[in-house]
PDB file of C-alpha atoms in Angstrom:
ATOM      1  CA  MET P   1     -37.886 -57.644  39.231  1.00 56.00           C
ATOM      2  CA  ALA P   2     -34.483 -59.270  38.805  1.00 60.00           C
ATOM      3  CA  ILE P   3     -34.760 -60.833  42.266  1.00 60.00           C
ATOM      4  CA  VAL P   4     -38.119 -62.409  41.341  1.00 53.00           C
ATOM      5  CA  LYS P   5     -36.600 -63.812  38.117  1.00 58.00           C
ATOM      6  CA  MET P   6     -33.783 -65.302  40.144  1.00 58.00           C
ATOM      7  CA  VAL P   7     -36.250 -66.896  42.591  1.00 51.00           C
ATOM      8  CA  MET P   8     -38.223 -68.316  39.684  1.00 57.00           C
ATOM      9  CA  ALA P   9     -35.027 -69.735  38.206  1.00 57.00           C
ATOM     10  CA  VAL P  10     -34.034 -71.283  41.539  1.00 56.00           C
ATOM     11  CA  VAL P  11     -37.494 -72.818  41.922  1.00 53.00           C
ATOM     12  CA  ILE P  12     -37.375 -74.300  38.434  1.00 56.00           C
ATOM     13  CA  MET P  13     -33.875 -75.627  38.942  1.00 54.00           C
ATOM     14  CA  ALA P  14     -34.832 -77.146  42.298  1.00 56.00           C
ATOM     15  CA  ALA P  15     -37.851 -78.836  40.753  1.00 52.00           C
ATOM     16  CA  THR P  16     -35.765 -80.125  37.865  1.00 50.00           C
ATOM     17  CA  LEU P  17     -32.729 -81.327  39.751  1.00 48.00           C
ATOM     18  CA  GLY P  18     -34.564 -82.517  42.838  1.00 50.00           C
ATOM     19  CA  GLY P  19     -36.273 -85.352  40.988  1.00 43.00           C
ATOM     20  CA  LYS P  20     -39.607 -84.376  42.493  1.00 43.00           C
ATOM     21  CA  LEU P  21     -41.300 -83.679  39.173  1.00 43.00           C
ATOM     22  CA  GLY P  22     -43.553 -86.694  39.496  1.00 43.00           C
ATOM     23  CA  ALA P  23     -44.505 -85.850  43.083  1.00 51.00           C
ATOM     24  CA  ALA P  24     -47.218 -83.469  44.201  1.00 55.00           C
ATOM     25  CA  GLN P  25     -44.714 -80.969  45.609  1.00 85.00           C
ATOM     26  CA  VAL P  26     -45.374 -77.380  44.576  1.00 91.00           C
ATOM     27  CA  HIS P  27     -43.129 -74.338  44.916  1.00 94.00           C
ATOM     28  CA  HIS P  28     -45.218 -71.205  45.512  1.00 94.00           C
ATOM     29  CA  VAL P  29     -43.625 -67.778  44.941  1.00 95.00           C
ATOM     30  CA  VAL P  30     -45.675 -65.597  47.277  1.00 95.00           C
ATOM     31  CA  GLY P  31     -47.194 -62.641  45.419  1.00 93.00           C
ATOM     32  CA  GLY P  32     -46.321 -64.030  41.985  1.00 90.00           C
ATOM     33  CA  ASP P  33     -44.254 -61.749  39.731  1.00 88.00           C
ATOM     34  CA  ARG P  34     -44.302 -58.859  42.215  1.00 90.00           C
ATOM     35  CA  GLY P  35     -43.097 -60.943  45.130  1.00 93.00           C
ATOM     36  CA  TRP P  36     -43.674 -59.943  48.762  1.00 94.00           C
ATOM     37  CA  ASP P  37     -44.846 -56.366  48.246  1.00 91.00           C
ATOM     38  CA  VAL P  38     -47.921 -54.368  49.259  1.00 90.00           C
ATOM     39  CA  SER P  39     -48.762 -53.898  45.562  1.00 89.00           C
ATOM     40  CA  SER P  40     -48.874 -57.666  44.969  1.00 88.00           C
ATOM     41  CA  ASP P  41     -52.194 -58.152  46.827  1.00 89.00           C
ATOM     42  CA  VAL P  42     -51.039 -61.289  48.635  1.00 92.00           C
ATOM     43  CA  ALA P  43     -54.584 -62.076  49.822  1.00 90.00           C
ATOM     44  CA  SER P  44     -55.871 -62.330  46.240  1.00 90.00           C
ATOM     45  CA  TRP P  45     -52.782 -64.251  45.181  1.00 92.00           C
ATOM     46  CA  SER P  46     -53.317 -66.891  47.874  1.00 90.00           C
ATOM     47  CA  SER P  47     -57.081 -67.319  47.456  1.00 89.00           C
ATOM     48  CA  GLY P  48     -57.917 -70.556  45.714  1.00 85.00           C
ATOM     49  CA  ARG P  49     -54.409 -72.008  46.133  1.00 90.00           C
ATOM     50  CA  SER P  50     -53.878 -75.328  47.852  1.00 92.00           C
ATOM     51  CA  PHE P  51     -50.899 -75.699  50.143  1.00 94.00           C
ATOM     52  CA  ARG P  52     -49.874 -79.232  51.106  1.00 95.00           C
ATOM     53  CA  VAL P  53     -47.302 -80.868  53.328  1.00 95.00           C
ATOM     54  CA  GLY P  54     -44.131 -81.106  51.243  1.00 94.00           C
ATOM     55  CA  ASP P  55     -44.765 -77.887  49.312  1.00 95.00           C
ATOM     56  CA  LYS P  56     -42.481 -74.906  49.711  1.00 96.00           C
ATOM     57  CA  ILE P  57     -43.340 -71.220  49.796  1.00 96.00           C
ATOM     58  CA  TRP P  58     -40.817 -68.665  48.582  1.00 96.00           C
ATOM     59  CA  PHE P  59     -40.704 -65.041  49.675  1.00 96.00           C
ATOM     60  CA  ALA P  60     -38.836 -62.587  47.426  1.00 95.00           C
ATOM     61  CA  TYR P  61     -38.414 -59.023  48.702  1.00 95.00           C
ATOM     62  CA  ALA P  62     -35.902 -56.191  49.103  1.00 94.00           C
ATOM     63  CA  ALA P  63     -34.085 -57.159  52.318  1.00 93.00           C
ATOM     64  CA  ALA P  64     -33.012 -53.570  53.000  1.00 92.00           C
ATOM     65  CA  GLN P  65     -36.645 -52.425  53.071  1.00 93.00           C
ATOM     66  CA  GLU P  66     -38.639 -55.408  54.281  1.00 94.00           C
ATOM     67  CA  SER P  67     -38.634 -58.477  56.505  1.00 96.00           C
ATOM     68  CA  ILE P  68     -41.080 -61.257  57.279  1.00 97.00           C
ATOM     69  CA  ALA P  69     -42.176 -62.600  60.641  1.00 97.00           C
ATOM     70  CA  GLU P  70     -43.841 -65.939  61.199  1.00 97.00           C
ATOM     71  CA  VAL P  71     -46.201 -65.423  64.131  1.00 97.00           C
ATOM     72  CA  ASN P  72     -47.917 -67.840  66.491  1.00 96.00           C
ATOM     73  CA  SER P  73     -51.593 -66.936  66.500  1.00 96.00           C
ATOM     74  CA  PRO P  74     -54.473 -65.463  64.537  1.00 97.00           C
ATOM     75  CA  GLU P  75     -54.510 -62.579  67.031  1.00 97.00           C
ATOM     76  CA  GLU P  76     -50.858 -61.697  66.314  1.00 97.00           C
ATOM     77  CA  TYR P  77     -51.582 -62.050  62.613  1.00 97.00           C
ATOM     78  CA  GLU P  78     -54.618 -59.743  62.678  1.00 97.00           C
ATOM     79  CA  SER P  79     -52.937 -57.107  64.886  1.00 97.00           C
ATOM     80  CA  CYS P  80     -49.562 -57.300  63.050  1.00 96.00           C
ATOM     81  CA  ASP P  81     -47.834 -58.023  66.374  1.00 96.00           C
ATOM     82  CA  VAL P  82     -44.269 -59.143  65.667  1.00 96.00           C
ATOM     83  CA  SER P  83     -42.988 -58.746  69.243  1.00 96.00           C
ATOM     84  CA  ASN P  84     -42.693 -62.511  69.819  1.00 95.00           C
ATOM     85  CA  PRO P  85     -42.316 -64.205  66.391  1.00 97.00           C
ATOM     86  CA  ILE P  86     -41.628 -67.863  65.788  1.00 96.00           C
ATOM     87  CA  ARG P  87     -38.975 -66.711  63.324  1.00 96.00           C
ATOM     88  CA  MET P  88     -37.891 -63.616  61.420  1.00 97.00           C
ATOM     89  CA  TYR P  89     -36.838 -63.838  57.782  1.00 96.00           C
ATOM     90  CA  THR P  90     -34.496 -61.116  56.526  1.00 96.00           C
ATOM     91  CA  ASP P  91     -32.472 -62.571  53.610  1.00 95.00           C
ATOM     92  CA  GLY P  92     -34.536 -61.221  50.694  1.00 94.00           C
ATOM     93  CA  ILE P  93     -35.118 -64.703  49.284  1.00 95.00           C
ATOM     94  CA  ASP P  94     -36.514 -67.184  51.769  1.00 96.00           C
ATOM     95  CA  GLY P  95     -37.746 -70.685  50.958  1.00 96.00           C
ATOM     96  CA  ILE P  96     -39.915 -72.116  53.714  1.00 96.00           C
ATOM     97  CA  PRO P  97     -40.841 -75.803  53.614  1.00 96.00           C
ATOM     98  CA  LEU P  98     -44.379 -76.643  54.627  1.00 95.00           C
ATOM     99  CA  ASP P  99     -43.465 -79.690  56.669  1.00 92.00           C
ATOM    100  CA  GLY P 100     -46.559 -80.152  58.803  1.00 93.00           C
ATOM    101  CA  GLU P 101     -50.327 -79.763  58.665  1.00 95.00           C
ATOM    102  CA  GLY P 102     -52.016 -76.730  60.174  1.00 95.00           C
ATOM    103  CA  ILE P 103     -52.260 -72.985  59.762  1.00 96.00           C
ATOM    104  CA  ARG P 104     -49.151 -70.824  59.528  1.00 97.00           C
ATOM    105  CA  TYR P 105     -49.126 -67.047  59.757  1.00 97.00           C
ATOM    106  CA  PHE P 106     -46.658 -64.703  58.031  1.00 97.00           C
ATOM    107  CA  VAL P 107     -46.689 -60.907  58.331  1.00 97.00           C
ATOM    108  CA  SER P 108     -44.527 -58.042  57.184  1.00 96.00           C
ATOM    109  CA  GLY P 109     -41.934 -57.039  59.753  1.00 95.00           C
ATOM    110  CA  LYS P 110     -42.925 -53.425  59.065  1.00 95.00           C
ATOM    111  CA  GLU P 111     -46.148 -52.599  60.889  1.00 94.00           C
ATOM    112  CA  GLU P 112     -47.295 -50.125  58.231  1.00 94.00           C
ATOM    113  CA  SER P 113     -46.902 -52.687  55.426  1.00 95.00           C
ATOM    114  CA  CYS P 114     -48.665 -55.335  57.485  1.00 96.00           C
ATOM    115  CA  LYS P 115     -51.577 -52.988  58.266  1.00 95.00           C
ATOM    116  CA  ASN P 116     -51.800 -52.326  54.506  1.00 94.00           C
ATOM    117  CA  GLY P 117     -52.364 -56.043  53.863  1.00 94.00           C
ATOM    118  CA  LEU P 118     -48.875 -57.487  53.503  1.00 96.00           C
ATOM    119  CA  LYS P 119     -49.553 -60.709  55.385  1.00 96.00           C
ATOM    120  CA  LEU P 120     -50.311 -64.307  54.520  1.00 96.00           C
ATOM    121  CA  HIS P 121     -51.958 -67.168  56.340  1.00 95.00           C
ATOM    122  CA  VAL P 122     -51.453 -70.609  54.886  1.00 95.00           C
ATOM    123  CA  GLU P 123     -53.571 -73.629  55.721  1.00 95.00           C
ATOM    124  CA  VAL P 124     -51.327 -76.616  55.069  1.00 94.00           C
ATOM    125  CA  MET P 125     -53.317 -79.692  54.088  1.00 93.00           C
ATOM    126  CA  PRO P 126     -52.109 -83.305  54.341  1.00 91.00           C
ATOM    127  CA  PHE P 127     -49.738 -84.643  51.698  1.00 81.00           C
ATOM    128  CA  GLY P 128     -51.522 -86.237  48.790  1.00 69.00           C
ATOM    129  CA  ASN P 129     -54.740 -85.403  47.096  1.00 58.00           C
ATOM    130  CA  PRO P 130     -58.127 -87.114  46.880  1.00 48.00           C
ATOM    131  CA  GLU P 131     -58.148 -86.590  43.111  1.00 46.00           C
ATOM    132  CA  PRO P 132     -55.167 -87.270  40.866  1.00 42.00           C
ATOM    133  CA  GLU P 133     -53.410 -84.074  39.944  1.00 47.00           C
ATOM    134  CA  LYS P 134     -50.774 -83.248  37.359  1.00 45.00           C
ATOM    135  CA  PRO P 135     -47.343 -82.308  38.693  1.00 48.00           C
ATOM    136  CA  ARG P 136     -46.943 -78.549  38.789  1.00 50.00           C
ATOM    137  CA  VAL P 137     -44.680 -75.684  39.635  1.00 50.00           C
ATOM    138  CA  ALA P 138     -46.783 -72.702  40.634  1.00 48.00           C
ATOM    139  CA  VAL P 139     -44.700 -70.098  38.804  1.00 51.00           C
ATOM    140  CA  ALA P 140     -43.207 -71.739  35.804  1.00 43.00           C
ATOM    141  CA  ALA P 141     -43.303 -73.835  32.693  1.00 40.00           C
ATOM    142  CA  ALA P 142     -45.711 -76.616  31.880  1.00 41.00           C
ATOM    143  CA  ALA P 143     -44.920 -80.013  33.315  1.00 41.00           C
ATOM    144  CA  PRO P 144     -45.556 -83.202  31.361  1.00 43.00           C
ATOM    145  CA  THR P 145     -49.047 -84.638  31.640  1.00 43.00           C
ATOM    146  CA  THR P 146     -47.888 -88.242  31.216  1.00 40.00           C
ATOM    147  CA  PRO P 147     -45.893 -89.642  34.114  1.00 42.00           C
ATOM    148  CA  SER P 148     -43.806 -91.989  31.961  1.00 36.00           C
ATOM    149  CA  GLY P 149     -40.036 -91.935  32.360  1.00 38.00           C
ATOM    150  CA  SER P 150     -39.433 -90.403  28.944  1.00 34.00           C
ATOM    151  CA  ALA P 151     -42.062 -87.713  29.517  1.00 38.00           C
ATOM    152  CA  ARG P 152     -40.485 -86.838  32.882  1.00 40.00           C
ATOM    153  CA  LEU P 153     -37.054 -86.649  31.251  1.00 38.00           C
ATOM    154  CA  TYR P 154     -38.421 -84.411  28.495  1.00 42.00           C
ATOM    155  CA  GLY P 155     -40.258 -82.225  31.042  1.00 46.00           C
ATOM    156  CA  SER P 156     -37.125 -81.982  33.183  1.00 49.00           C
ATOM    157  CA  SER P 157     -35.116 -80.899  30.155  1.00 49.00           C
ATOM    158  CA  VAL P 158     -37.660 -78.223  29.297  1.00 47.00           C
ATOM    159  CA  LEU P 159     -37.683 -76.953  32.890  1.00 50.00           C
ATOM    160  CA  LEU P 160     -33.887 -76.941  32.970  1.00 47.00           C
ATOM    161  CA  LEU P 161     -33.730 -74.902  29.754  1.00 46.00           C
ATOM    162  CA  VAL P 162     -36.350 -72.442  31.017  1.00 51.00           C
ATOM    163  CA  GLY P 163     -34.437 -72.090  34.304  1.00 58.00           C
ATOM    164  CA  LEU P 164     -31.182 -71.412  32.478  1.00 48.00           C
ATOM    165  CA  TRP P 165     -32.919 -68.888  30.224  1.00 44.00           C
ATOM    166  CA  LEU P 166     -34.352 -67.076  33.260  1.00 54.00           C
ATOM    167  CA  CYS P 167     -30.911 -66.976  34.864  1.00 52.00           C
ATOM    168  CA  TYR P 168     -29.486 -65.524  31.663  1.00 53.00           C
ATOM    169  CA  MET P 169     -32.283 -62.915  31.478  1.00 56.00           C
ATOM    170  CA  ALA P 170     -31.690 -61.869  35.104  1.00 59.00           C
ATOM    171  CA  ILE P 171     -28.045 -60.993  34.437  1.00 61.00           C
TER     172      ILE P 171
END
């Protein structure tokens, strides 16, 4: 749980300090509060979410017990075949930028966990949105609804304070 709090704090701090509050960039913590875990029901978590170019997905997991493989094809995804991954993630906290359109496939590095549903496919849509959307951070505090400079400054301050509070709570 502490690792998820730390990821949430990092996400909030990145959103605050990165100056991207007014942009459509979203930081998604895969699995929500439970992180990358079989009990988090990643499929339900991801349903109804929109992933766009410029967003970032964050995986939080116990590195000693788990790893993540990004695989090439739907067949590798469905069969949990990690013999030839695009990349393996093993740090315990991994932020992956969604820098191009298309479908990306992530599976647990442990076959048993993958077969039990610990896998995620993400369809990355083009940057931008046909309808105007409020800035958002998928895991955290409310962002300002008015894009004025003072509202952004106020929203950044609130996010910074929430991030610092989460860091304090994780200690």
